[in-house]
Tab-separated table of C-alpha atoms in Angstrom:
chain	number	residue	atom	x	y	z
A	1	MET	CA	0.000	0.000	0.000
A	2	LYS	CA	1.468	3.318	-1.071
A	3	VAL	CA	0.936	6.373	1.110
A	4	ASN	CA	1.009	9.625	-0.831
A	5	ILE	CA	1.363	12.735	1.305
A	6	ASN	CA	1.296	15.929	-0.707
A	7	LEU	CA	1.855	18.853	1.642
A	8	ARG	CA	0.706	21.439	-0.919
A	9	HIS	CA	-2.923	20.343	-0.659
A	10	LEU	CA	-3.065	20.419	3.131
A	11	THR	CA	-4.490	23.415	4.895
A	12	ALA	CA	-2.532	24.906	7.760
A	13	MET	CA	-4.979	23.368	10.212
A	14	GLN	CA	-4.635	19.885	8.687
A	15	LEU	CA	-0.838	20.131	8.658
A	16	SER	CA	-0.636	21.331	12.251
A	17	SER	CA	-3.069	18.602	13.345
A	18	ARG	CA	-0.951	15.906	11.704
A	19	ILE	CA	2.247	17.247	13.244
A	20	PHE	CA	0.506	17.429	16.634
A	21	TYR	CA	-0.652	13.799	16.426
A	22	ILE	CA	2.798	12.632	15.312
A	23	LEU	CA	4.424	14.460	18.240
A	24	ILE	CA	1.891	13.026	20.704
A	25	GLY	CA	2.624	9.534	19.345
A	26	VAL	CA	6.396	9.980	19.654
A	27	ILE	CA	6.033	11.383	23.183
A	28	VAL	CA	3.775	8.528	24.331
A	29	VAL	CA	6.135	5.889	22.896
A	30	LEU	CA	9.231	7.570	24.363
A	31	PHE	CA	7.713	7.930	27.840
A	32	ALA	CA	6.382	4.360	27.750
A	33	LEU	CA	9.845	3.074	26.824
A	34	PHE	CA	11.343	5.236	29.579
A	35	TRP	CA	9.124	3.580	32.209
A	36	ILE	CA	9.319	0.044	30.777
A	37	ILE	CA	12.984	-0.392	29.776
A	38	GLY	CA	15.553	-0.165	32.555
A	39	TYR	CA	13.663	2.223	34.828
A	40	ASP	CA	14.822	0.524	38.049
A	41	MET	CA	18.535	0.406	37.219
A	42	PRO	CA	20.607	1.418	40.262
A	43	TYR	CA	22.864	4.463	40.059
A	44	ASP	CA	26.549	3.413	39.921
A	45	ASP	CA	27.824	5.894	42.520
A	46	ASN	CA	24.989	5.306	44.994
A	47	PRO	CA	22.762	2.219	44.624
A	48	ASP	CA	20.098	3.859	46.807
A	49	TYR	CA	19.147	5.992	43.781
A	50	SER	CA	17.875	4.769	40.450
A	51	ALA	CA	19.311	5.774	37.073
A	52	PRO	CA	16.748	4.981	34.352
A	53	LEU	CA	18.385	3.760	31.158
A	54	LEU	CA	16.618	6.151	28.766
A	55	THR	CA	17.055	9.341	30.788
A	56	ASP	CA	19.505	10.806	28.275
A	57	ALA	CA	17.151	10.076	25.358
A	58	LEU	CA	14.290	11.783	27.180
A	59	ILE	CA	16.384	14.836	28.060
A	60	TRP	CA	17.732	15.185	24.493
A	61	PHE	CA	14.218	14.859	23.069
A	62	MET	CA	13.022	17.671	25.333
A	63	ILE	CA	16.006	19.858	24.380
A	64	VAL	CA	15.456	19.281	20.649
A	65	LEU	CA	11.711	19.914	21.020
A	66	THR	CA	12.305	23.134	22.981
A	67	PHE	CA	14.847	24.570	20.538
A	68	SER	CA	12.768	23.499	17.535
A	69	THR	CA	9.731	25.233	18.987
A	70	PHE	CA	11.707	28.379	19.729
A	71	GLY	CA	13.258	28.361	16.239
A	72	LEU	CA	9.892	27.893	14.546
A	73	ALA	CA	8.375	30.683	16.653
A	74	VAL	CA	11.161	33.087	15.663
A	75	PHE	CA	10.897	31.990	12.015
A	76	GLY	CA	7.114	32.506	12.055
A	77	ALA	CA	7.389	35.948	13.632
A	78	VAL	CA	10.091	37.128	11.219
A	79	ASN	CA	8.294	35.640	8.228
A	80	GLY	CA	4.996	37.249	9.259
A	81	MET	CA	6.592	40.666	9.717
A	82	ARG	CA	8.428	40.369	6.413
A	83	LYS	CA	5.286	39.422	4.489
A	84	ASN	CA	3.048	42.093	6.004
A	85	LYS	CA	5.476	45.069	5.984
A	86	GLY	CA	3.122	47.433	7.786
A	87	GLU	CA	-0.056	45.965	6.332
A	88	ASN	CA	-2.619	44.069	8.386
A	89	VAL	CA	-2.112	46.402	11.306
A	90	VAL	CA	-5.855	46.269	11.963
A	91	VAL	CA	-7.869	43.276	10.758
A	92	ASN	CA	-11.673	43.447	11.112
A	93	ASN	CA	-11.327	46.273	13.661
A	94	VAL	CA	-8.923	44.116	15.731
A	95	PRO	CA	-5.440	45.609	16.291
A	96	ALA	CA	-3.607	42.437	15.214
A	97	ARG	CA	-0.100	43.896	15.105
A	98	ARG	CA	-0.478	45.554	18.510
A	99	ILE	CA	-1.705	42.306	20.035
A	100	SER	CA	1.181	40.307	18.504
A	101	VAL	CA	3.828	42.758	19.675
A	102	SER	CA	2.236	42.954	23.133
A	103	VAL	CA	2.268	39.167	23.515
A	104	ILE	CA	5.926	38.899	22.442
A	105	LEU	CA	7.105	41.770	24.643
A	106	GLY	CA	4.923	40.659	27.558
A	107	THR	CA	6.311	37.126	27.457
A	108	ALA	CA	9.894	38.392	27.227
A	109	LEU	CA	9.302	40.802	30.134
A	110	LEU	CA	7.694	38.020	32.169
A	111	LEU	CA	10.714	35.759	31.570
A	112	VAL	CA	13.127	38.511	32.647
A	113	LEU	CA	11.104	39.381	35.766
A	114	THR	CA	10.645	35.777	36.896
A	115	TYR	CA	14.378	35.179	36.390
A	116	ALA	CA	15.240	38.285	38.428
A	117	PHE	CA	12.895	37.397	41.288
A	118	SER	CA	13.615	33.650	41.397
A	119	SER	CA	15.154	32.236	44.543
A	120	THR	CA	18.837	31.368	44.758
A	121	ASP	CA	18.495	29.338	47.968
A	122	ALA	CA	20.416	26.063	47.803
A	123	LEU	CA	18.458	22.878	47.158
A	124	LEU	CA	19.186	19.417	48.498
A	125	VAL	CA	19.550	17.166	45.425
A	126	ASN	CA	20.430	13.486	45.890
A	127	GLY	CA	21.764	14.260	49.344
A	128	GLU	CA	24.038	17.112	48.181
A	129	ARG	CA	23.515	20.853	48.194
A	130	PHE	CA	22.953	22.384	44.754
A	131	THR	CA	24.090	26.020	44.792
A	132	ASP	CA	24.520	27.079	41.134
A	133	THR	CA	22.580	30.359	41.130
A	134	PHE	CA	22.213	30.522	37.331
A	135	TRP	CA	20.426	27.171	37.106
A	136	LEU	CA	18.391	27.794	40.250
A	137	ARG	CA	17.152	31.085	38.777
A	138	THR	CA	16.589	29.505	35.344
A	139	ALA	CA	14.484	26.712	36.828
A	140	GLY	CA	12.573	29.264	38.901
A	141	MET	CA	12.058	31.406	35.792
A	142	PHE	CA	10.493	28.558	33.811
A	143	ILE	CA	8.331	27.383	36.707
A	144	GLY	CA	7.162	30.901	37.597
A	145	THR	CA	6.486	31.901	33.983
A	146	SER	CA	4.590	28.669	33.317
A	147	LEU	CA	2.403	29.139	36.384
A	148	LEU	CA	1.670	32.777	35.574
A	149	LEU	CA	0.830	31.983	31.941
A	150	ILE	CA	-1.512	29.189	33.083
A	151	VAL	CA	-3.290	31.657	35.384
A	152	VAL	CA	-3.551	34.163	32.509
A	153	ALA	CA	-4.926	31.443	30.196
A	154	VAL	CA	-7.552	30.404	32.755
A	155	GLY	CA	-8.482	34.062	33.227
A	156	ALA	CA	-8.839	34.521	29.459
A	157	VAL	CA	-11.088	31.455	29.226
A	158	VAL	CA	-13.270	32.688	32.095
A	159	PHE	CA	-13.427	36.161	30.538
A	160	GLY	CA	-14.342	34.679	27.143
A	161	ALA	CA	-17.004	32.443	28.682
A	162	THR	CA	-18.654	35.383	30.437
A	163	ARG	CA	-19.045	37.420	27.259
A	164	TYR	CA	-22.423	35.760	26.705
A	165	ILE	CA	-23.556	36.870	30.169
A	166	ARG	CA	-22.500	40.514	29.791
């Protein structure tokens, strides 16, 4: 059976849906393999801790996925600005450009602020104190930004749901 995939005939929604389902499939398989194959292997330096066999594969997958997402976001933003060149500033009485710039600048500002205000207190990791302030702040930045963006998303959903009541 021959599978013919012609990307020119796919809409953006169809293409993004297919990529989404492929990524979900890869993630499910990778996490299942992580838990099934060699999860209980003891750590060489201290047998009280476990060192799952596929930890490196999982970490590298997350790194590649993160940088790919960031690269595609930058590519999309640059490509969109290049194509529009001052046009589409307002679409159907919606200030599209202002909203896009506000989201980008707001996210960047949120990342900087959560990095600046993240704790540098040492953590106890595998029985040893972890004191690297850069990584402590970076972890705090991602956790804080994620939590704040989740709160903003929930607020936007609640606000959107109440527009029928207003």
